[in-house]
Amino acid sequence: MLLHDTSLIFGRYVRQTLRSRFQILFGILMPLLYLLFFGPLLTGLPLGSTGDSWQVLVPGLLLQLSLFGASFAGFSIIIEKSTGVVERMRVTPVSRLALLLGRVLRDTLLFTFQAVLLVLAALVMGLRAPLPGVLIGFAFVGLLTVSLASLSYALAMKVRTPQEFGPVVNSLTMPSMLLSGLMLPMTLGPVWLDVLSHFTPFRYLVDAVRDAYTGRYATAHMLYGVLVALAFALLAVTAGTRVFRRAGA
Amino acid sequence: MPIISASGLARTFTARTGPVHAVRSVDLTVMPGEIVGLLGPNGAGKTTTLRMLTTLLAPTGGAATVAGCDLAADPAGVRGKCGYVAQSGGVDPQVTVREELVTQGRLYRLSKADAIARTAELAGQLGLGGLLDRRTAALSGGQRRRLDIAMGLTHRPAVLFLDEPTTGLDPGSREDLWALVRGLRDDFGTTVVLTTHYLDEADALADRLVVVDGGRVVAEGAPAALKTEHTGSPDASLHDTFLAITGRAPAAADTAPLAV
Ligand SMILES: Nc1ncnc2c1ncn2[C@@H]1O[C@H](COP(=O)(O)OP(=O)(O)O)[C@@H](O)[C@H]1O
Ligand SMILES: [Mg+2]
């Protein structure tokens, strides 16, 4: 049942994405712009970590792409609340978890497509990284997208207008990005900043993906990365499903 | 055996400005095959009552059984047996009529073939036959409303809840819709609970009226009986009856925003 329901909801939203030329175009453009405008700034900088600058930069860009894309996933459901689509679905016997997962998996598919594009373009521009490491990186950022999109839908179900949603998301994503070391390794900064960044899940993910990109798979970073990514996903999906079960407004 | 029985159903919202007692206490008994009208001014608690009875909103007080299933203990059972058409409808403007109907059938766990067959059947029944490949945004008000109702009928529910089904429709479409609702009861024995703040609609369509005001049931009975009881004459207008019951005139046609 869960599988049936999830694939039904997933199919509906994949078709929604495919209908939107703008969403597809923007989806392709985003990762390329990131790389084109940001990459040249950092190549050749001594980043004080293992691997060349591409191996540090690309994991950060992937996480950033996920952070900003998935955090705003909930936007679409605010519109669907006003057209009554959400309640129409909630009144059917469809699984509440599927209502969330179907949407989140669509977002994850779109994101994975962007992530692959970004890595391919980075390869052209000079990235060299082992294939298993790159694949592990996709798994991490895919899981992060599941988590962030779930939380985004949960928030969007709670707010009444897009005007309430945007500022809240921005005020959460901006500090997360700055603290996570997505741009530059946190070890370059003062100790207090480095310590503070360990209070965000992103820090652990970015460290793990950077290890993967330099071919080091059995490290403490990797272990913490896996644990944090899984715990975060479990927490986020549980919170999201709860909101679909009992949506009040 | 009543098909709906609710006692003391209540819902309090917590708003920033404090608690909002949307529904204070609603007792409701509906027999199979009845068309019951919940009549009341804007803000009376009609929509909130329907949202509770359809499992969309957890009551903060009271209990109810719908189609043999307890609201609190077996919400999934209730969902399988009732249909709900919200005031705002519930279709995506960018999606075609066919896709919405087939997906809806599948959400109700019909097989793909059954969902396709049911879509054709409903399209015939509700006069949507030539419109299946249109986007829902391109439908007229009356067509949209018929689609909304078709969406609620996909799984042949025993009970259909309609929230303000004719608000915003022209007079011709309203009467078409009334005929359609009567047809559902006559041909399929469907129990219909609808809300309205239009007195002519309540008068023309409902076997029995439940007048709601301030989150409570303030009067109940067949339209003629209500008129006699509260004004002394079965020929009184429902407008005068309403005035006698609530002490104020019912709301005029409203332009209130749709419930979200
Ligand atoms: N989600 C909500 N949060 C706070 N107040 C609400 C909510 N939904 C409804 N209300 C309030 O509850 C009362 C009853 O609303 P409603 O059931 O929509 O009335 P009706 O459908 O009869 O017009 C109104 O005062 C409305 O503002
Ligand atoms: Mg209402």
Coordinates of C-alpha atoms and ligand atoms in Angstrom, one line a residue:
Chain A
M1 CA 0.0 0.0 0.0
L2 CA 2.7 2.5 1.0
L3 CA 4.6 1.6 -2.2
H4 CA 1.4 1.9 -4.3
D5 CA 0.4 5.2 -2.8
T6 CA 3.9 6.7 -2.9
S7 CA 4.4 5.9 -6.5
L8 CA 1.0 7.4 -7.3
I9 CA 1.8 10.7 -5.6
F10 CA 5.4 10.6 -7.0
G11 CA 4.0 10.2 -10.5
R12 CA 1.6 13.1 -10.1
Y13 CA 4.3 15.4 -9.0
V14 CA 6.9 14.3 -11.6
R15 CA 4.3 15.1 -14.3
Q16 CA 3.8 18.5 -12.6
T17 CA 7.6 19.2 -12.9
L18 CA 7.7 18.0 -16.5
R19 CA 4.8 20.3 -17.4
S20 CA 6.8 23.3 -16.1
R21 CA 9.4 24.3 -18.7
F22 CA 10.5 27.0 -16.4
Q23 CA 11.3 24.6 -13.6
I24 CA 13.3 22.4 -15.9
L25 CA 15.3 25.2 -17.4
F26 CA 16.0 26.7 -14.1
G27 CA 16.9 23.3 -12.7
I28 CA 19.5 22.9 -15.4
L29 CA 20.8 26.4 -15.2
M30 CA 21.3 26.5 -11.4
P31 CA 24.1 24.1 -11.0
L32 CA 25.9 25.3 -14.0
L33 CA 25.8 28.9 -12.8
Y34 CA 27.1 27.9 -9.4
L35 CA 30.0 26.2 -11.0
L36 CA 30.7 28.9 -13.6
F37 CA 30.6 31.9 -11.3
F38 CA 32.0 30.4 -8.2
G39 CA 34.4 27.8 -9.3
P40 CA 37.0 30.1 -10.9
L41 CA 37.3 32.1 -7.7
L42 CA 38.6 29.2 -5.7
T43 CA 40.6 27.1 -8.1
G44 CA 44.2 27.3 -7.0
L45 CA 43.5 28.8 -3.6
P46 CA 45.4 27.0 -0.8
L47 CA 42.4 25.6 1.1
G48 CA 44.5 23.9 3.8
S49 CA 43.0 20.5 3.3
T50 CA 43.6 17.3 1.5
G51 CA 42.8 17.2 -2.2
D52 CA 42.8 20.0 -4.7
S53 CA 40.4 22.9 -4.6
W54 CA 37.8 21.2 -6.9
Q55 CA 37.6 18.3 -4.5
V56 CA 36.8 20.7 -1.7
L57 CA 34.5 23.0 -3.7
V58 CA 32.3 20.5 -5.5
P59 CA 31.0 18.8 -2.3
G60 CA 30.2 22.2 -0.9
L61 CA 28.3 23.3 -4.0
L62 CA 26.3 20.0 -4.0
L63 CA 25.2 20.6 -0.4
Q64 CA 24.4 24.2 -1.1
L65 CA 22.3 23.2 -4.1
S66 CA 20.4 20.8 -1.9
L67 CA 20.1 23.3 0.9
F68 CA 18.6 26.0 -1.2
G69 CA 16.6 23.8 -3.5
A70 CA 15.0 21.5 -1.0
S71 CA 14.4 24.2 1.6
F72 CA 12.0 25.9 -0.7
A73 CA 10.2 22.7 -1.8
G74 CA 7.3 23.5 0.5
F75 CA 6.4 26.5 -1.5
S76 CA 4.4 24.5 -4.0
I77 CA 2.2 23.0 -1.3
I78 CA 1.1 26.4 -0.1
I79 CA -0.5 26.9 -3.5
E80 CA -2.0 23.5 -3.3
K81 CA -3.5 24.2 0.0
S82 CA -5.3 27.2 -1.4
T83 CA -6.7 25.2 -4.3
G84 CA -7.9 22.6 -1.9
V85 CA -5.7 19.8 -3.4
V86 CA -4.1 18.9 -0.1
E87 CA -7.3 18.4 1.8
R88 CA -8.8 16.6 -1.2
M89 CA -5.9 14.1 -0.9
R90 CA -6.0 13.9 2.9
V91 CA -9.6 12.9 2.8
T92 CA -8.8 9.8 0.8
P93 CA -7.5 6.6 2.4
V94 CA -4.0 7.3 0.9
S95 CA -1.1 6.8 3.3
R96 CA -0.1 10.0 5.1
L97 CA 3.6 9.0 4.8
A98 CA 3.0 8.6 1.0
L99 CA 1.6 12.1 0.8
L100 CA 4.9 13.3 2.0
L101 CA 7.3 10.8 0.4
G102 CA 5.8 11.0 -3.0
R103 CA 6.5 14.7 -3.1
V104 CA 9.9 14.5 -1.4
L105 CA 11.0 11.8 -3.8
R106 CA 10.1 14.0 -6.8
D107 CA 12.2 16.7 -5.3
T108 CA 15.1 14.3 -4.7
L109 CA 14.9 13.1 -8.3
L110 CA 15.0 16.6 -9.6
F111 CA 17.9 17.3 -7.3
T112 CA 19.9 14.2 -8.3
F113 CA 19.5 15.2 -11.9
Q114 CA 21.0 18.7 -11.0
A115 CA 23.7 17.1 -8.9
V116 CA 24.8 14.8 -11.7
L117 CA 24.9 17.8 -14.1
L118 CA 27.0 19.8 -11.7
V119 CA 29.5 17.0 -11.3
L120 CA 29.7 16.4 -15.0
A121 CA 30.3 20.1 -15.6
A122 CA 32.9 20.1 -12.8
L123 CA 34.7 17.2 -14.5
V124 CA 35.0 19.2 -17.7
M125 CA 36.4 22.2 -15.7
G126 CA 39.0 20.1 -13.9
L127 CA 37.5 18.0 -11.1
R128 CA 39.2 14.7 -10.5
A129 CA 37.6 12.4 -8.0
P130 CA 37.2 8.6 -7.6
L131 CA 33.9 7.2 -8.9
P132 CA 32.9 5.5 -5.6
G133 CA 33.5 8.7 -3.8
V134 CA 31.3 10.7 -6.2
L135 CA 28.5 8.1 -5.8
I136 CA 28.8 8.2 -2.0
G137 CA 28.5 12.0 -2.3
F138 CA 25.3 11.7 -4.3
A139 CA 23.9 9.4 -1.6
F140 CA 24.7 11.9 1.1
V141 CA 23.2 14.9 -0.7
G142 CA 20.2 12.9 -1.8
L143 CA 19.4 12.0 1.8
L144 CA 19.9 15.6 2.8
T145 CA 17.4 16.6 0.2
V146 CA 14.9 14.1 1.6
S147 CA 15.3 15.6 5.1
L148 CA 15.2 19.3 4.1
A149 CA 12.3 18.9 1.7
S150 CA 10.3 17.0 4.4
L151 CA 10.9 19.8 6.9
S152 CA 10.1 22.4 4.3
Y153 CA 6.7 20.7 3.6
A154 CA 6.0 20.5 7.3
L155 CA 6.7 24.2 7.7
A156 CA 4.6 25.1 4.6
M157 CA 1.6 23.1 5.9
K158 CA 1.8 25.2 9.1
V159 CA 2.0 28.7 7.6
R160 CA -0.9 30.5 5.9
T161 CA 0.8 32.5 3.2
P162 CA 3.9 32.4 1.0
Q163 CA 4.9 35.7 2.6
E164 CA 5.3 34.0 5.9
F165 CA 7.1 31.0 4.5
G166 CA 9.9 32.7 2.6
P167 CA 11.5 34.8 5.4
V168 CA 11.4 31.8 7.8
V169 CA 13.2 29.6 5.3
N170 CA 15.7 32.3 4.5
S171 CA 16.5 32.9 8.1
L172 CA 17.2 29.3 8.6
T173 CA 19.1 28.5 5.4
M174 CA 21.5 31.5 5.4
P175 CA 23.1 30.8 8.8
S176 CA 23.1 27.1 8.0
M177 CA 25.1 27.7 4.9
L178 CA 27.5 30.1 6.5
L179 CA 28.1 27.8 9.4
S180 CA 28.4 24.6 7.5
G181 CA 31.7 25.2 5.8
L182 CA 30.0 24.7 2.5
M183 CA 32.0 27.5 0.9
L184 CA 35.4 27.0 2.5
P185 CA 36.6 24.5 5.0
M186 CA 35.8 25.6 8.5
T187 CA 39.2 24.6 9.7
L188 CA 40.5 27.7 8.0
G189 CA 38.7 29.9 10.5
P190 CA 39.0 30.6 14.2
V191 CA 38.3 27.8 16.7
W192 CA 35.0 29.2 18.0
L193 CA 33.5 29.2 14.4
D194 CA 34.7 25.7 13.9
V195 CA 33.1 24.5 17.1
L196 CA 29.9 26.4 16.4
S197 CA 29.6 24.8 13.0
H198 CA 29.5 21.3 14.6
F199 CA 26.0 22.2 15.9
T200 CA 24.6 22.0 12.3
P201 CA 24.1 18.7 10.6
F202 CA 25.5 20.2 7.4
R203 CA 29.0 20.3 8.8
Y204 CA 29.1 16.6 9.3
L205 CA 27.8 15.9 5.8
V206 CA 30.2 18.3 4.0
D207 CA 33.1 16.8 5.9
A208 CA 32.0 13.3 4.9
V209 CA 31.5 14.1 1.3
R210 CA 34.9 15.9 1.1
D211 CA 36.5 12.7 2.5
A212 CA 34.7 10.6 -0.1
Y213 CA 35.9 12.9 -2.9
T214 CA 39.5 12.3 -1.9
G215 CA 39.0 8.6 -1.7
R216 CA 39.0 8.2 2.0
Y217 CA 36.1 6.0 3.0
A218 CA 36.9 4.6 6.4
T219 CA 37.3 7.8 8.4
A220 CA 35.6 9.2 11.5
H221 CA 34.1 12.0 9.4
M222 CA 32.5 9.3 7.2
L223 CA 31.0 7.5 10.3
Y224 CA 29.6 10.7 11.8
G225 CA 28.4 11.8 8.4
V226 CA 26.4 8.6 8.0
L227 CA 24.9 8.7 11.5
V228 CA 24.0 12.4 11.3
A229 CA 22.5 12.0 7.8
L230 CA 20.3 9.1 8.8
A231 CA 19.2 10.6 12.1
F232 CA 18.3 13.9 10.4
A233 CA 16.3 12.1 7.7
L234 CA 14.4 10.0 10.2
L235 CA 13.6 13.0 12.3
A236 CA 12.5 15.1 9.4
V237 CA 10.3 12.5 7.7
T238 CA 8.6 11.7 11.0
A239 CA 7.9 15.4 11.6
G240 CA 6.6 15.8 8.1
T241 CA 4.3 12.8 8.2
R242 CA 2.9 14.0 11.5
V243 CA 1.9 17.3 9.9
F244 CA 0.1 15.5 7.1
R245 CA -1.7 13.3 9.6
R246 CA -3.0 16.1 11.8
A247 CA -2.8 19.3 9.7
G248 CA -4.8 21.8 11.7
A249 CA -5.1 25.0 9.6
Chain B
M1 CA -29.7 2.8 12.3
P2 CA -28.4 6.4 11.7
I3 CA -25.5 6.6 9.2
I4 CA -24.1 9.6 11.0
S5 CA -24.4 10.2 14.7
A6 CA -22.4 12.9 16.4
S7 CA -22.7 14.0 20.0
G8 CA -21.1 17.1 21.5
L9 CA -18.7 17.5 18.6
A10 CA -16.5 20.5 19.3
R11 CA -13.4 22.2 18.0
T12 CA -11.4 25.0 19.5
F13 CA -8.6 26.6 17.4
T14 CA -5.7 28.3 19.1
A15 CA -5.1 31.5 17.3
R16 CA -2.6 34.2 18.1
T17 CA -5.4 36.3 19.6
G18 CA -6.5 33.5 21.9
P19 CA -8.8 30.4 21.5
V20 CA -11.5 30.4 18.8
H21 CA -14.5 28.2 19.6
A22 CA -15.4 27.4 16.0
V23 CA -17.8 24.6 17.0
R24 CA -19.0 24.5 20.6
S25 CA -21.2 21.4 20.6
V26 CA -22.9 19.8 17.7
D27 CA -25.3 16.8 18.0
L28 CA -26.3 15.4 14.7
T29 CA -28.2 12.3 13.6
V30 CA -28.6 11.5 9.9
M31 CA -30.5 8.5 8.5
P32 CA -29.4 6.7 5.4
G33 CA -30.7 8.4 2.2
E34 CA -31.4 11.7 3.8
I35 CA -30.4 15.0 2.4
V36 CA -29.6 17.2 5.4
G37 CA -28.8 20.9 5.1
L38 CA -26.5 22.6 7.6
L39 CA -27.8 26.1 7.5
G40 CA -26.1 29.1 9.2
P41 CA -24.5 32.4 8.7
N42 CA -20.8 32.8 7.8
G43 CA -18.6 31.8 10.7
A44 CA -21.3 29.6 12.3
G45 CA -19.0 26.5 12.3
K46 CA -20.4 24.6 9.3
T47 CA -17.1 24.0 7.5
T48 CA -15.4 23.1 10.7
T49 CA -18.1 20.5 11.4
L50 CA -17.7 18.9 8.0
R51 CA -13.9 18.9 8.3
M52 CA -14.3 17.0 11.6
L53 CA -16.8 14.5 10.3
T54 CA -14.5 13.8 7.3
T55 CA -11.4 13.2 9.5
L56 CA -9.6 16.3 8.2
L57 CA -9.6 17.9 11.6
A58 CA -9.4 16.2 15.0
P59 CA -12.3 17.3 17.3
T60 CA -11.3 18.8 20.6
G61 CA -14.5 17.4 22.2
G62 CA -17.3 14.9 21.6
A63 CA -17.5 11.8 19.4
A64 CA -19.0 10.7 16.1
T65 CA -19.6 7.6 14.0
V66 CA -19.8 7.9 10.2
A67 CA -21.0 5.0 8.1
G68 CA -20.4 2.6 10.9
C69 CA -16.8 3.7 11.7
D70 CA -15.8 5.7 14.7
L71 CA -14.1 9.0 13.9
A72 CA -11.4 8.7 16.4
A73 CA -10.7 4.9 16.4
D74 CA -11.1 4.2 12.6
P75 CA -10.4 7.4 10.6
A76 CA -9.3 5.3 7.6
G77 CA -12.6 3.5 7.6
V78 CA -14.5 6.8 7.5
R79 CA -12.3 8.0 4.7
G80 CA -13.1 4.9 2.6
K81 CA -16.8 5.4 3.0
C82 CA -17.4 9.1 2.7
G83 CA -16.8 11.7 0.0
Y84 CA -16.0 15.4 0.7
V85 CA -16.2 18.3 -1.6
A86 CA -14.7 21.4 -0.1
Q87 CA -15.9 24.8 -0.8
S88 CA -12.8 25.6 -2.8
G89 CA -13.0 22.2 -4.6
G90 CA -9.7 20.5 -4.8
V91 CA -8.3 20.2 -8.4
D92 CA -5.1 21.5 -9.8
P93 CA -5.7 24.1 -12.5
Q94 CA -2.9 22.8 -14.6
V95 CA -4.0 19.2 -14.7
T96 CA -6.6 17.8 -17.1
V97 CA -10.0 16.6 -16.0
R98 CA -9.2 13.0 -17.0
E99 CA -5.9 12.9 -15.1
E100 CA -7.5 14.3 -11.9
L101 CA -10.3 11.8 -12.0
V102 CA -8.1 8.8 -12.7
T103 CA -5.6 9.7 -10.0
Q104 CA -8.4 10.3 -7.6
G105 CA -9.8 6.8 -8.3
R106 CA -6.3 5.3 -7.7
L107 CA -6.0 7.2 -4.4
Y108 CA -9.1 5.4 -3.5
R109 CA -7.2 2.2 -4.3
L110 CA -9.0 1.3 -7.6
S111 CA -6.9 -0.5 -10.1
K112 CA -5.8 1.5 -13.1
A113 CA -8.3 -0.2 -15.3
D114 CA -11.1 0.4 -12.8
A115 CA -10.1 4.0 -12.3
I116 CA -10.3 4.6 -16.1
A117 CA -13.7 2.9 -16.3
R118 CA -15.0 4.9 -13.3
T119 CA -13.8 8.1 -14.9
A120 CA -15.8 7.4 -18.1
E121 CA -18.8 6.5 -16.0
L122 CA -18.6 9.6 -13.9
A123 CA -18.0 11.8 -16.9
G124 CA -21.2 10.5 -18.4
Q125 CA -23.2 10.9 -15.2
L126 CA -22.1 14.4 -14.5
G127 CA -22.0 15.8 -18.0
L128 CA -18.2 16.1 -18.3
G129 CA -17.9 13.8 -21.3
G130 CA -16.5 16.3 -23.8
L131 CA -14.3 17.9 -21.2
L132 CA -12.0 15.1 -20.2
D133 CA -8.9 16.4 -21.9
R134 CA -9.3 20.0 -20.8
R135 CA -7.3 21.6 -18.0
T136 CA -9.5 22.2 -15.1
A137 CA -8.6 25.9 -15.2
A138 CA -10.5 26.0 -18.5
L139 CA -13.8 24.9 -17.1
S140 CA -16.8 27.1 -16.4
G141 CA -18.0 27.5 -12.8
G142 CA -20.7 25.0 -13.1
Q143 CA -18.5 22.5 -14.9
R144 CA -15.8 22.9 -12.2
R145 CA -18.3 22.2 -9.5
R146 CA -19.6 19.1 -11.3
L147 CA -15.9 17.9 -11.5
D148 CA -15.4 18.6 -7.8
I149 CA -18.5 16.5 -7.1
A150 CA -17.3 13.7 -9.4
M151 CA -14.0 13.7 -7.5
G152 CA -15.9 13.1 -4.3
L153 CA -18.0 10.3 -5.9
T154 CA -15.1 8.2 -7.3
H155 CA -15.4 5.5 -4.7
R156 CA -19.2 5.4 -4.6
P157 CA -19.3 6.7 -1.0
A158 CA -22.3 6.0 1.2
V159 CA -22.2 9.6 2.5
L160 CA -21.3 12.7 0.5
F161 CA -20.4 15.9 2.3
L162 CA -20.8 19.1 0.2
D163 CA -19.5 22.4 1.6
E164 CA -21.4 25.4 0.0
P165 CA -21.9 23.5 -3.3
T166 CA -23.5 26.3 -5.2
T167 CA -21.7 29.4 -3.9
G168 CA -20.7 31.5 -6.8
L169 CA -22.7 29.7 -9.4
D170 CA -25.3 31.3 -11.7
P171 CA -29.0 30.4 -11.1
G172 CA -29.1 27.9 -14.0
S173 CA -26.1 26.0 -12.8
R174 CA -27.4 26.0 -9.2
E175 CA -30.6 24.3 -10.2
D176 CA -28.7 21.8 -12.3
L177 CA -26.7 21.0 -9.2
W178 CA -29.7 20.6 -7.1
A179 CA -31.2 18.1 -9.6
L180 CA -27.9 16.3 -9.5
V181 CA -27.8 16.0 -5.7
R182 CA -31.4 14.7 -5.7
G183 CA -30.5 12.2 -8.4
L184 CA -27.6 10.9 -6.3
R185 CA -30.0 10.1 -3.4
D186 CA -32.8 8.8 -5.6
D187 CA -30.6 6.6 -7.9
F188 CA -27.9 5.5 -5.6
G189 CA -29.3 6.0 -2.1
T190 CA -26.4 8.3 -1.2
T191 CA -26.8 10.2 2.0
V192 CA -25.9 13.9 1.5
V193 CA -24.9 16.4 4.1
L194 CA -24.5 19.9 2.6
T195 CA -23.8 23.3 4.1
T196 CA -25.3 26.5 2.8
H197 CA -26.1 30.0 3.8
Y198 CA -28.7 30.3 1.0
L199 CA -32.2 29.9 2.2
D200 CA -33.7 29.0 -1.2
E201 CA -31.2 26.2 -1.5
A202 CA -32.0 24.9 1.9
D203 CA -35.7 25.1 1.2
A204 CA -35.4 23.4 -2.3
L205 CA -33.0 20.7 -1.6
A206 CA -32.9 19.5 2.0
D207 CA -35.3 17.0 3.6
R208 CA -34.2 18.3 6.9
L209 CA -32.4 21.4 8.1
V210 CA -30.0 21.8 11.0
V211 CA -29.6 25.4 11.8
V212 CA -26.2 26.2 13.2
D213 CA -25.3 29.5 14.9
G214 CA -22.2 30.4 17.0
G215 CA -21.0 26.8 16.9
R216 CA -24.2 25.2 18.2
V217 CA -27.3 23.6 16.7
V218 CA -30.1 26.1 17.4
A219 CA -33.0 24.5 15.6
E220 CA -33.6 21.3 13.6
G221 CA -36.4 19.9 11.5
A222 CA -38.0 19.6 8.0
P223 CA -38.3 23.1 6.4
A224 CA -42.1 23.2 6.7
A225 CA -42.0 22.1 10.3
L226 CA -39.4 24.6 11.2
K227 CA -41.5 27.4 9.7
T228 CA -44.6 26.3 11.5
E229 CA -42.8 25.9 14.8
H230 CA -41.0 29.3 14.7
T231 CA -43.4 31.6 12.9
G232 CA -46.7 29.8 13.3
S233 CA -47.3 29.4 9.6
P234 CA -46.1 26.7 7.2
D235 CA -46.2 29.3 4.4
A236 CA -43.7 31.7 6.1
S237 CA -40.5 32.4 4.2
L238 CA -37.4 30.7 5.5
H239 CA -36.0 34.1 5.9
D240 CA -38.6 35.0 8.5
T241 CA -38.1 31.6 10.1
F242 CA -34.4 32.2 10.3
L243 CA -35.0 35.6 11.8
A244 CA -37.3 34.1 14.4
I245 CA -34.7 31.4 15.3
T246 CA -31.5 33.4 15.5
G247 CA -32.8 36.9 16.1
R248 CA -31.0 38.2 13.1
A249 CA -31.2 38.1 9.3
P250 CA -29.1 35.5 7.5
A251 CA -26.0 36.8 5.7
A252 CA -26.5 38.1 2.2
A253 CA -24.6 36.5 -0.7
D254 CA -21.1 36.7 0.5
T255 CA -17.8 37.5 -1.2
A256 CA -15.8 35.9 1.6
P257 CA -12.5 34.2 0.7
L258 CA -12.5 30.5 0.4
A259 CA -11.5 28.4 3.4
V260 CA -7.9 27.3 3.1
Ligands
LIG1 N1 -7.9 27.0 11.2 C1 -8.6 28.0 11.9 N2 -7.9 28.7 12.8 C2 -8.6 29.6 13.6 N3 -9.9 29.9 13.4 C3 -10.6 29.2 12.5 C4 -10.0 28.2 11.7 N4 -10.9 27.7 10.9 C5 -12.1 28.3 11.2 N5 -11.9 29.2 12.2 C6 -12.9 30.1 12.8 O1 -14.0 29.3 13.2 C7 -15.2 29.9 13.0 C8 -16.1 29.0 12.2 O2 -15.6 28.8 10.9 P1 -16.2 27.9 9.8 O3 -16.4 26.6 10.3 O4 -15.4 28.1 8.6 O5 -17.7 28.6 9.6 P2 -18.7 28.5 8.4 O6 -18.3 27.4 7.5 O7 -20.0 28.3 9.0 O8 -18.7 29.9 7.7 C9 -14.9 31.2 12.3 O9 -15.0 32.2 13.3 C10 -13.6 31.0 11.7 O10 -12.9 32.2 11.7
MG2 MG -17.7 27.5 5.4

